CSV table of C-alpha atoms and ligand atoms in Angstrom, one decimal:
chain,number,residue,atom,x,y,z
A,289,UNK,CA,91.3,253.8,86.7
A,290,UNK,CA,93.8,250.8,85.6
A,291,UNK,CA,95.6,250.7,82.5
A,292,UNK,CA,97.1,247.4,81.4
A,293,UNK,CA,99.3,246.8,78.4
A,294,UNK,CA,98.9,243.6,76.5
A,295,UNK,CA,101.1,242.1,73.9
A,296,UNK,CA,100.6,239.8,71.1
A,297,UNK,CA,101.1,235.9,71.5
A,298,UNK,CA,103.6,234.5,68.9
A,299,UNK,CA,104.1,231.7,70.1
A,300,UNK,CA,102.0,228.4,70.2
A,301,UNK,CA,98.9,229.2,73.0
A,302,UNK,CA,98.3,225.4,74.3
A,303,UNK,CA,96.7,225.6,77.3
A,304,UNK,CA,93.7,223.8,79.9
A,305,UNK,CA,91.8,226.5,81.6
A,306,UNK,CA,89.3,226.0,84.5
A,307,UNK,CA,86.6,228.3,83.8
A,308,UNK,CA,85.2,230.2,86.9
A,309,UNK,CA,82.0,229.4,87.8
A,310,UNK,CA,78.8,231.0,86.0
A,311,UNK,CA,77.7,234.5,86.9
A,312,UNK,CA,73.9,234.2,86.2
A,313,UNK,CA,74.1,230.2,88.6
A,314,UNK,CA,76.1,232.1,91.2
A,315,UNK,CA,73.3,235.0,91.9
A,316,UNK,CA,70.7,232.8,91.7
A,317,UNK,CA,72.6,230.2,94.1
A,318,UNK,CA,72.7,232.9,96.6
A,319,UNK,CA,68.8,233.6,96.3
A,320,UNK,CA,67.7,230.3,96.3
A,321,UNK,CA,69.4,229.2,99.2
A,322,UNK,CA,69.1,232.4,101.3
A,323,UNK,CA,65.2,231.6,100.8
A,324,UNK,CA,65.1,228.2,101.4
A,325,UNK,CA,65.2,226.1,104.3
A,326,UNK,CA,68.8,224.3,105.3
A,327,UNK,CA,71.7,224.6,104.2
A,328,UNK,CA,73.0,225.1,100.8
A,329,UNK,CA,77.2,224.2,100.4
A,330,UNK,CA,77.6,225.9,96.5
A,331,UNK,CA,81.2,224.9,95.2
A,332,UNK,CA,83.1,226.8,92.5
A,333,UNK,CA,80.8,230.1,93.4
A,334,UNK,CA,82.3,233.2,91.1
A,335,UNK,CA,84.0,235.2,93.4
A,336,UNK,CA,83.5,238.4,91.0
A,337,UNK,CA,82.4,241.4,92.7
A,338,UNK,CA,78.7,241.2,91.2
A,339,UNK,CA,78.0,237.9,92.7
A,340,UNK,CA,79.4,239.6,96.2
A,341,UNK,CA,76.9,241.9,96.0
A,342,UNK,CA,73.9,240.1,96.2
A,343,UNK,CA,75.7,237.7,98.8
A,344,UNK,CA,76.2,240.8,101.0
A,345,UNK,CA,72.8,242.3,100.5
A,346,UNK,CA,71.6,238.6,102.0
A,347,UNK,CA,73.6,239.0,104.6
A,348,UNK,CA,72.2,242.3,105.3
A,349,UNK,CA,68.5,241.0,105.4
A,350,UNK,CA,69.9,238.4,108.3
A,351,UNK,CA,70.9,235.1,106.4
A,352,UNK,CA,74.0,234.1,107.9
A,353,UNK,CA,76.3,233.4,105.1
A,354,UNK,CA,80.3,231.9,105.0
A,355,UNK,CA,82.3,232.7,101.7
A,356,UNK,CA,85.3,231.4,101.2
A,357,UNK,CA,87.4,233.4,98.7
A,358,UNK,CA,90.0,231.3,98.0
A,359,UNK,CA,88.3,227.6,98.0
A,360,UNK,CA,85.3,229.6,96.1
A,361,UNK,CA,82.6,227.6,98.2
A,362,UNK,CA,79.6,229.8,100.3
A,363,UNK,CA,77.7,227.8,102.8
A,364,UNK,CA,74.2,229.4,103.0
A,365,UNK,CA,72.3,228.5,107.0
A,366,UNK,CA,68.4,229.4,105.2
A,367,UNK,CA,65.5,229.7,107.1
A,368,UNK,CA,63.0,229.9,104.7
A,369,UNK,CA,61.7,233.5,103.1
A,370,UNK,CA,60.3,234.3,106.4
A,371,UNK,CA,63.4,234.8,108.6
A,372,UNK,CA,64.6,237.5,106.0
A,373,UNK,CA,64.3,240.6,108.6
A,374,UNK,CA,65.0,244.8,107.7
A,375,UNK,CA,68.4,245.9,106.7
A,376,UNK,CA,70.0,249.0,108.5
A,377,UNK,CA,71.2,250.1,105.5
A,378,UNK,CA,70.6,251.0,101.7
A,379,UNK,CA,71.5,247.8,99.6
A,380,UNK,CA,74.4,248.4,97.2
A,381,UNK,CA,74.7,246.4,93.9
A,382,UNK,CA,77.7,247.6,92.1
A,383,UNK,CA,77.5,246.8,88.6
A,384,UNK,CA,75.1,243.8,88.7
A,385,UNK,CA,71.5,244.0,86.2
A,386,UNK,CA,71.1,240.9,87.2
A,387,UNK,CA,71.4,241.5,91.3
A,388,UNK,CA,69.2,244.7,90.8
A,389,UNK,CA,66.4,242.7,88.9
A,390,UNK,CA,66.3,240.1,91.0
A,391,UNK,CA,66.1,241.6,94.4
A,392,UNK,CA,63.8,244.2,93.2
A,393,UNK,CA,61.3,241.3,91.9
A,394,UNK,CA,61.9,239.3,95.7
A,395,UNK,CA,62.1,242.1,98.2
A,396,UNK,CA,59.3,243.5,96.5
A,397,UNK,CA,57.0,241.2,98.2
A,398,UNK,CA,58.9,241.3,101.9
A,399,UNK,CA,57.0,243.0,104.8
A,400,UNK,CA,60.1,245.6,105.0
A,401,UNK,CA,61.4,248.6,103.1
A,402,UNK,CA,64.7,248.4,101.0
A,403,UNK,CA,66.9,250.6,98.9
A,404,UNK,CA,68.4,249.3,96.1
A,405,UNK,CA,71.8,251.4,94.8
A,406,UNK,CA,74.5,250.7,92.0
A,407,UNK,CA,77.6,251.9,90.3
A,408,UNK,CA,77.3,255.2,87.5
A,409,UNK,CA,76.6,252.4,84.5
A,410,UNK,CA,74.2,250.2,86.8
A,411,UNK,CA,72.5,253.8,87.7
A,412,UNK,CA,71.7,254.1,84.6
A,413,UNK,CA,70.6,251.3,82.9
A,414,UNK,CA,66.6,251.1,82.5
A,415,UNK,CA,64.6,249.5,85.5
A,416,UNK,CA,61.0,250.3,84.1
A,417,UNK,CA,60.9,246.4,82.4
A,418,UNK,CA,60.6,245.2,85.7
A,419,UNK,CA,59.2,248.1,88.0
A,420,UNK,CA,55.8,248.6,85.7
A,421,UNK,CA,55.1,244.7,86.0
A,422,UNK,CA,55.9,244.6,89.6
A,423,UNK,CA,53.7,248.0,90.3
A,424,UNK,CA,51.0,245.5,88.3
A,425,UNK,CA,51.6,242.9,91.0
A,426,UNK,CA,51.0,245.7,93.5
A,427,UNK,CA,54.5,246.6,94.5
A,428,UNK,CA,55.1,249.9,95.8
A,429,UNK,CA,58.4,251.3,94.2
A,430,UNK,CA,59.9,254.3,93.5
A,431,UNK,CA,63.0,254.7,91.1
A,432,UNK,CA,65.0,258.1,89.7
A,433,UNK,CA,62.5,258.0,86.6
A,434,UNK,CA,62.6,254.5,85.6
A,435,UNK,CA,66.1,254.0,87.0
A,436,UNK,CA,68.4,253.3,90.4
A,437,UNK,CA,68.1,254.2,93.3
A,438,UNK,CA,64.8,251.8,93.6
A,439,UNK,CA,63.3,251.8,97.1
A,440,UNK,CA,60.8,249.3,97.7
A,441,UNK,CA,57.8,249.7,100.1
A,442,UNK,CA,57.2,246.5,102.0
A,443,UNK,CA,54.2,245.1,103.5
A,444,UNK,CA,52.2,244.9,99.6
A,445,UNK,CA,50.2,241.7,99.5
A,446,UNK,CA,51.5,241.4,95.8
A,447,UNK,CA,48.6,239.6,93.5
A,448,UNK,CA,49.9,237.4,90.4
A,449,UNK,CA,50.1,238.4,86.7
A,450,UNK,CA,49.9,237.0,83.3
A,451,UNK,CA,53.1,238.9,82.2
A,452,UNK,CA,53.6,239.4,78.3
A,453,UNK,CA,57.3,240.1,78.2
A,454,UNK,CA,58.5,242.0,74.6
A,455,UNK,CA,61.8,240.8,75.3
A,456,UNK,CA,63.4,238.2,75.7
A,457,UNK,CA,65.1,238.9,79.1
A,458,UNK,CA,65.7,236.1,81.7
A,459,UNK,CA,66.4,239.5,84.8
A,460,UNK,CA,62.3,240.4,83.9
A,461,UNK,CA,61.4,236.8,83.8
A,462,UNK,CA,63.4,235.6,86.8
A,463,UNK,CA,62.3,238.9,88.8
A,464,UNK,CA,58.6,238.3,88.1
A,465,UNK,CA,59.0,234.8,89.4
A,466,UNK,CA,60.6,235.6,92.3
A,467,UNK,CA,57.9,238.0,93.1
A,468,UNK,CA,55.7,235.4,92.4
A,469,UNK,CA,56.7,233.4,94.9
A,470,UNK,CA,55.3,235.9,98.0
A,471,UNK,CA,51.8,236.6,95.5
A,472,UNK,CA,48.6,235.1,95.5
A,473,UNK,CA,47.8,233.0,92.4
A,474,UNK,CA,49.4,231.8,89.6
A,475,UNK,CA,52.2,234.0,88.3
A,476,UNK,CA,52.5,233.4,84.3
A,477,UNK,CA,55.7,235.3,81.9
A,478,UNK,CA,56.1,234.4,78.5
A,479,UNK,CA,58.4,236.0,76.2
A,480,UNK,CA,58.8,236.1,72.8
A,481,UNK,CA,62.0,233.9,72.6
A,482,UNK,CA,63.7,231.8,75.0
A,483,UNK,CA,66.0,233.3,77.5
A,484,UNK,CA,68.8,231.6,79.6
A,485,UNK,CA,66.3,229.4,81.8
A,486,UNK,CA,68.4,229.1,84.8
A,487,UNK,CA,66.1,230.5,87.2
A,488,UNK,CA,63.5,227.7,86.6
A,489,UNK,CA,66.2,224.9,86.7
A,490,UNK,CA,66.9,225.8,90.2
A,491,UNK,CA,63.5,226.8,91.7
A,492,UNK,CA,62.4,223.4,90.0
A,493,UNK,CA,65.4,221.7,91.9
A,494,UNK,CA,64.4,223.7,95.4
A,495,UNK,CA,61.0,222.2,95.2
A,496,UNK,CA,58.7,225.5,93.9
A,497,UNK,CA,55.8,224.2,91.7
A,498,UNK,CA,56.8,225.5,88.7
A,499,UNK,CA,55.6,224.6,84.8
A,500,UNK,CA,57.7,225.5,81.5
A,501,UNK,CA,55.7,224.9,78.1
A,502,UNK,CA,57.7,226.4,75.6
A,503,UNK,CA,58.1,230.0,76.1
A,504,UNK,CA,55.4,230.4,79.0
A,505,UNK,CA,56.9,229.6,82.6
A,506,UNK,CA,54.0,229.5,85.3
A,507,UNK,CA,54.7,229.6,89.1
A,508,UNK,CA,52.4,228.5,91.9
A,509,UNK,CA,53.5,229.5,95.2
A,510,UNK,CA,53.3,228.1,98.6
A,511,UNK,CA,55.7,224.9,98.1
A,512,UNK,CA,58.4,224.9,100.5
A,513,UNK,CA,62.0,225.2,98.9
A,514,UNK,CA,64.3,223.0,100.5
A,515,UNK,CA,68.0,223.7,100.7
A,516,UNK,CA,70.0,221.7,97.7
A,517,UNK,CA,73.9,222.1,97.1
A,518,UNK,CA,75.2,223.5,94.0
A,519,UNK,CA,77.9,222.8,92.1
A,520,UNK,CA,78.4,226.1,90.2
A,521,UNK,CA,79.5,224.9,86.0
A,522,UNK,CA,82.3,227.0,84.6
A,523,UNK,CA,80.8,230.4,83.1
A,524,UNK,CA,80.4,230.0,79.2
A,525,UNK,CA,80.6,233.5,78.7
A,526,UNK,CA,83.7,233.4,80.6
A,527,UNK,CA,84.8,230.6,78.2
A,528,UNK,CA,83.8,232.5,75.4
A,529,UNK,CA,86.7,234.6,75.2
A,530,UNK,CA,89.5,232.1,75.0
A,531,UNK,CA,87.4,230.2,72.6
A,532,UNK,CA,87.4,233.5,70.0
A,533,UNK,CA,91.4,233.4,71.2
A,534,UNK,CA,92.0,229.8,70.4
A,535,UNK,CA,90.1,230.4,66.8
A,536,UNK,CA,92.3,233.3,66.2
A,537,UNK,CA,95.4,232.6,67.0
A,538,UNK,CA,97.8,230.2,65.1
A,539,UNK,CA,98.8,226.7,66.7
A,540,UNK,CA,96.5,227.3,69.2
A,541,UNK,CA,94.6,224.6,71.4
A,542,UNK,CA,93.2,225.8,74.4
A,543,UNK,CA,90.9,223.0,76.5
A,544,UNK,CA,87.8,225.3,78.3
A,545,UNK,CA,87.2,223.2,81.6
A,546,UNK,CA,83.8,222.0,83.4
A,547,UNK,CA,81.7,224.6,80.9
A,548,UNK,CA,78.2,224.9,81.6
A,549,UNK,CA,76.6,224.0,78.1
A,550,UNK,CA,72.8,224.7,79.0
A,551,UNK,CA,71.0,225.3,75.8
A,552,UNK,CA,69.6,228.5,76.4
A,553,UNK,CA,73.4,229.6,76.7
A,554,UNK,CA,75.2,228.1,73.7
A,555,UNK,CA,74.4,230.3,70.5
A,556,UNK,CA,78.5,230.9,70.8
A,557,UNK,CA,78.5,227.1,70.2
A,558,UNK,CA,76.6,227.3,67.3
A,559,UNK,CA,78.1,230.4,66.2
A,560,UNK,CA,81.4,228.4,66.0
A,561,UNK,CA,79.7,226.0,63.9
A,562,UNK,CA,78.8,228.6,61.5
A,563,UNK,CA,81.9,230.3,61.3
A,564,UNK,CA,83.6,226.8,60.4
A,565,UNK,CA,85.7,227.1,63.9
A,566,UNK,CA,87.4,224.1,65.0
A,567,UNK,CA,85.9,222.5,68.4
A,568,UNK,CA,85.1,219.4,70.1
A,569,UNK,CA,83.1,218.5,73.5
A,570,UNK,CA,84.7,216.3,76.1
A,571,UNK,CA,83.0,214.6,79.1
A,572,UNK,CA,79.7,215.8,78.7
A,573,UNK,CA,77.6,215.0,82.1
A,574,UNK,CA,74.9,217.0,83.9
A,575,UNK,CA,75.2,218.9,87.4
A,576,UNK,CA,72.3,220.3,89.4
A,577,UNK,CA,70.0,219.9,86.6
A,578,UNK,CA,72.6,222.0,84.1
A,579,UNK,CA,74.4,220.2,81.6
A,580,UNK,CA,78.1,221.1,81.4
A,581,UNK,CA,81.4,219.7,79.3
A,582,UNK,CA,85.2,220.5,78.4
A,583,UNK,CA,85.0,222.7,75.2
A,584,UNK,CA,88.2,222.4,73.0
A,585,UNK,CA,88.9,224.6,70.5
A,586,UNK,CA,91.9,224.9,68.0
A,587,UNK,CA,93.3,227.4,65.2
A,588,UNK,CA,90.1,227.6,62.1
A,589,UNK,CA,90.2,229.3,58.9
A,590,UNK,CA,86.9,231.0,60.4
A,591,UNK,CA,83.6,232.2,57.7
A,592,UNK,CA,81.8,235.0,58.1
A,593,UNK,CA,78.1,234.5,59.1
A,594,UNK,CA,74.7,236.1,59.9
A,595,UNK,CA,73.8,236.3,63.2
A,596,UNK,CA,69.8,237.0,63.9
A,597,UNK,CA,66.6,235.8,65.5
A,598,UNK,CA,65.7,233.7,68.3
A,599,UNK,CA,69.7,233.1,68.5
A,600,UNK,CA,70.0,236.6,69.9
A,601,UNK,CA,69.3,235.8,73.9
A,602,UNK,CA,71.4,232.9,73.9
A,603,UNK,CA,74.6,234.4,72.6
A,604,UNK,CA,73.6,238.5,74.1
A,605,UNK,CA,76.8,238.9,76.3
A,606,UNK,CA,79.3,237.0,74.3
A,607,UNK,CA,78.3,239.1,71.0
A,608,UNK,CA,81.4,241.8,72.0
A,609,UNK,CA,83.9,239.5,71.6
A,610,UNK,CA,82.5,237.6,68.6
A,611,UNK,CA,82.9,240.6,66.6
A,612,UNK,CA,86.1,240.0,67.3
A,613,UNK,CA,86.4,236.2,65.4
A,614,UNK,CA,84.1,238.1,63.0
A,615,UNK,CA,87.1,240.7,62.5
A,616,UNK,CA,88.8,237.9,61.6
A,617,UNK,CA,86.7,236.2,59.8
A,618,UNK,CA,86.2,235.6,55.5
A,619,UNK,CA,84.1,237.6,54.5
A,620,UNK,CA,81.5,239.9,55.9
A,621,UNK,CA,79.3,239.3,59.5
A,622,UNK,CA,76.2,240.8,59.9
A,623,UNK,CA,74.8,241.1,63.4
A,624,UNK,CA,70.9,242.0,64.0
A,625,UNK,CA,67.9,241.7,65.8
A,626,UNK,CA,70.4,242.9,68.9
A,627,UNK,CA,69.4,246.1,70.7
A,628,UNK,CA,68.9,244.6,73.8
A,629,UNK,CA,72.8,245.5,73.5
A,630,UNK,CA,72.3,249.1,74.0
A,631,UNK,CA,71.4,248.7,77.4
A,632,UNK,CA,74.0,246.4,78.7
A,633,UNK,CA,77.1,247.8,80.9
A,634,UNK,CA,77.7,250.0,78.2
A,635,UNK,CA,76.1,250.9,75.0
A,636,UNK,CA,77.6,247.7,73.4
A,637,UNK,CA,76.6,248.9,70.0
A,638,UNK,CA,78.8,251.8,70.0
A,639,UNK,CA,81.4,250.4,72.6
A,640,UNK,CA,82.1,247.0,70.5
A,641,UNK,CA,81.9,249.6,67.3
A,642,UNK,CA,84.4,251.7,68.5
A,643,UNK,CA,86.7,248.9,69.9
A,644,UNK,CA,86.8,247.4,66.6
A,645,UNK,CA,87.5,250.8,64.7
A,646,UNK,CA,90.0,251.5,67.0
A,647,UNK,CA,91.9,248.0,65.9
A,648,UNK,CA,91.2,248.8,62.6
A,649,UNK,CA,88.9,247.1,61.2
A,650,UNK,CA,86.4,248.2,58.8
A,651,UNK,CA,82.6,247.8,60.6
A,652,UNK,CA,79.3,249.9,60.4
A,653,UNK,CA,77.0,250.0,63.5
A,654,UNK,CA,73.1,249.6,62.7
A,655,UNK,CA,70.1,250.2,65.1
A,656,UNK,CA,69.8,246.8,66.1
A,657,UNK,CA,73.6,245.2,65.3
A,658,UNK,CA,76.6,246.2,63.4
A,659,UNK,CA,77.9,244.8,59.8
A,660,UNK,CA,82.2,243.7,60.3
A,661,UNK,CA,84.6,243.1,57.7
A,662,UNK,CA,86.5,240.5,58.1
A,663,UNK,CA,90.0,240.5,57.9
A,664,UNK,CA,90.7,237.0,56.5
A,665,UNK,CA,93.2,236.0,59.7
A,666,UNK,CA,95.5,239.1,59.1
A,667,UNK,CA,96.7,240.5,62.4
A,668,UNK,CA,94.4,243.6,63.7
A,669,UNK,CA,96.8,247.2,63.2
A,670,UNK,CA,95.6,249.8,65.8
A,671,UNK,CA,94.9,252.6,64.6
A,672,UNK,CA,94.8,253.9,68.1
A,673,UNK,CA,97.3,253.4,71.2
A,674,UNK,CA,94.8,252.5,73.8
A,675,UNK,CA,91.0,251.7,73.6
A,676,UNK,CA,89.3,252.4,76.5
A,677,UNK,CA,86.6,249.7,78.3
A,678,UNK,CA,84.2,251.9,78.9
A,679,UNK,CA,82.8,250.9,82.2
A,680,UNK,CA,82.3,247.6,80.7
A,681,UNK,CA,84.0,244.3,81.7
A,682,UNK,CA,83.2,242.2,78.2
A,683,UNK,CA,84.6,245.4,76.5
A,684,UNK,CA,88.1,245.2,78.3
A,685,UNK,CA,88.2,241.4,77.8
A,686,UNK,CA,87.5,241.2,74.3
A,687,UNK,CA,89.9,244.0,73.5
A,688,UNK,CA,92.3,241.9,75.2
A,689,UNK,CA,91.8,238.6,73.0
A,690,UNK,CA,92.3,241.1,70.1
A,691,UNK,CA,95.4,241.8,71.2
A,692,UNK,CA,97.2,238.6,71.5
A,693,UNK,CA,96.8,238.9,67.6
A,694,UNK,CA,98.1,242.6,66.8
A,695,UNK,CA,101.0,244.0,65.1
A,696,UNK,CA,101.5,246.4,67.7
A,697,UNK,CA,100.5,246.1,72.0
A,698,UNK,CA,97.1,247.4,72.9
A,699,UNK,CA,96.7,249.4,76.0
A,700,UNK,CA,93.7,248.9,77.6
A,701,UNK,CA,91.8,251.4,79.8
A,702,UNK,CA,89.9,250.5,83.0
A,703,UNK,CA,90.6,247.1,83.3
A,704,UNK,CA,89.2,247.2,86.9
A,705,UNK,CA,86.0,246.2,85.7
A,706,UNK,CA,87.2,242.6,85.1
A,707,UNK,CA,86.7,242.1,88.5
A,708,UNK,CA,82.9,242.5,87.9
A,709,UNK,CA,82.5,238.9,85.9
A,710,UNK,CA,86.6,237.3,85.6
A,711,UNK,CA,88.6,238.3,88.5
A,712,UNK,CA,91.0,235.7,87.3
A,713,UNK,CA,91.0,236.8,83.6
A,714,UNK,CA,94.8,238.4,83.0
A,715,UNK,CA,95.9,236.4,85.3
A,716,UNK,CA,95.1,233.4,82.8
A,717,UNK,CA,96.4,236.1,79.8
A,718,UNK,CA,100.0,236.1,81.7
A,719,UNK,CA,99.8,232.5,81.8
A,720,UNK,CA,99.2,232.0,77.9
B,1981,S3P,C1,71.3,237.6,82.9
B,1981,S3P,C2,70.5,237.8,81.9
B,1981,S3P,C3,70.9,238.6,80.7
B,1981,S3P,C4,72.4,238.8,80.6
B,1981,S3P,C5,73.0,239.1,81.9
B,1981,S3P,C6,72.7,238.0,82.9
B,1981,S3P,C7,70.8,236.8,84.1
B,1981,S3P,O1,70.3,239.9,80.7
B,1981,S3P,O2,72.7,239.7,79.6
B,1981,S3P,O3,74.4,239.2,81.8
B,1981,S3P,O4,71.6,236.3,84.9
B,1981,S3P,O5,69.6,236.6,84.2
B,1981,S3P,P1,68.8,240.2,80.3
B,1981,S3P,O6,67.9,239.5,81.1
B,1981,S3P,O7,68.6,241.7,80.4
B,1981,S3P,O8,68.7,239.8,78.8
């Protein structure tokens, strides 16, 4: 496992990042163009290890599939969902919910059997939310009680549900649509707040006949998806870091380039209005049906704030390191409604806890959040030497960011899983 040491910035962080592109567009650009007929050219494709995955397992059911590393553009040859033939072997995911979820929803209506394996933390993360609607559908799967290793019996003639989701979860959503696609009738998931809605952007733009009123999405299959290029917008959970750093730090100004600013993505944004941070949005414009922009963010005298509701799903993965502005915040944050954390990478409930005690600040976890003190812009002063990631990329990053403003260096344990989401991300850290 990788250690690295990082040091605190004291001097003026003035910088323009280009954000790499978004984790949950990248999967789905893989998908869409593996099942659709043509060829798909995606630029600015995030070359983190997650998005690999579900390109390799792609290539492994046939779709031939060039991935550039270092240009960061895949060109896709689809032949539509038919052409998809057996793989010879089980289908690893590493880290990836989101590959794992997806694929299960898709393969699970294929006329072939596939095994679906990840990493320890991906192993055990639950899989029930989408194996019990998909055994509803009637897909034949079987999973360690509820968890990875799932192997999926081909040949169902899946039938479409009316799915009532109790979360608000785009990976059950988008894998019950996908599903959908190879099932007769009209598939139908609500949920009971909106989740990121990327899924139904792109099938829309691919040609699928698909309706969103509100918080139902319905799908009726048999439309042909055509192949459509993608230009992949930079990763706002990505950009979510160096905004918390800009806040933080003094005589900062860091510009946050090409951001994709899809609503169902930007409770950070409005969490920096809340907090009284100091941003502006530069050339706004719109590509592939996502809205993007430059996000600039400067030094604030940041407020504490409550963070709850319907809010929840649109911040979920950037709420690690907003406890961090939140540590640094006047005044007290409360975060609730949020146990979907629990069952992220790690237990971020306990991890983010921890991290924060460990810098030492004063924080209390709850069974849906955690309450943070804020330490009124006042460096963080370990209390410990290292804190450890635990198996969680957003947990190394975020302890990061706290570090630039310490009194002492931070070592930070199992860095490696960076790679997952931000293989770029201490190169950019160096750079500041
Ligand atoms: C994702 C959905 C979210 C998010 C994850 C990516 C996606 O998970 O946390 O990082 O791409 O669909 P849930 O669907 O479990 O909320």
């Amino acid at each position: 496992m990788a250690n690295k040491q990082v040091q605190a910035l004291n001097k003026a962080a003035r910088a323009e990042i280009d954000i790499p592109g978004d984790k949950s567009i990248s999967h789905r650009s893989i998908i869409f163009g593996s099942i659709s007929e043509g060829t798909t050219h995606v630029s600015n494709f995030l070359t983190g290890e997650d998005c690999v995955c579900t390109m390799k397992a792609f290539q492994a059911l046939g779709v031939k599939i060039d991935f550039n590393e270092s240009t960061k553009e895949v060109t896709i040859e689809g032949k539509g969902m038919g052409a998809l033939t057996a793989p010879s072997e089980d289908i690893y995911l590493g880290n990836s919910g989101t590959g794992m979820r997806l694929l299960c929803g898709l393969f699970a209506g294929l006329p072939f059997d596939t095994t679906l394996t990840g990493d320890e933390s991906l192993s055990s993360r639950p899989m029930k939310r989408v194996t019990e609607p998909l055994a509803k559908m009637g897909a034949k799967i079987d999973s360690s009680d509820g968890k990875a290793p799932l192997k999926i019996h081909g040949g169902s003639q899946l039938q479409a549900i009316s799915h009532e989701s109790k979360i608000a979860s785009a990976q059950v959503k988008s894998c019950i649509l996908l599903a959908g696609l190879n099932a007769q009738g009209t598939t139908v998931v609500s949920e009971p707040e909106k989740s990121r809605d990327h899924t139904e952007r792109m099938m829309q733009s691919f040609g699928a006949n698909l309706k969103v009123d509100g918080l139902k999405v319905s799908l009726e299959p048999g439309s042909k998806l055509i192949a459509k290029d993608i230009v992949v917008p930079g990763d706002i959970s990505s950009a979510a870091f160096f905004m918390v750093a800009a806040a933080i730090l003094d005589d900062a100004e860091l510009k946050l380039k090409g951001v994709g600013i899809n609503p169902s993505r930007t409770g950070i944004i409005d969490v920096l209005d809340a907090m009284k941070v100091s941003y502006k949005l530069e050339n706004e414009t719109e590509v592939n049906n996502e809205p993007i922009a430059d996000i600039v963010v400067s030094s604030s005298k940041i407020q504490a704030t409550t963070i709850e509701g319907d809010i929840i799903p649109r911040l979920i993965d950037e709420i690690p390191v907003i406890s961090i502005l939140a540590a640094q915040a006047e005044g007290t944050t409360v975060i609730k409604d949020a146990a979907e954390l629990k069952v992220k990478e790690s237990n971020r409930i306990a991890s983010t806890v921890n991290m924060l005690k460990a810098l030492g600040v004063k924080v209390e976890d709850t069974d849906d959040g955690m309450i943070i003190e804020g330490r009124v812009g006042q460096a963080f002063e370990p209390v410990e030497d290292s804190i450890c990631a635990d198996g969680d990329h957003r947990l190394a990053m975020s302890s990061a960011i706290a570090a630039l403003k310490s009194n002492k260096p931070i070592n930070i344990e199992q860095v490696e899983f960076v790679a997952t989401s931000f293989p770029n991300f201490f190169d950019i850290i160096e750079a500041l």
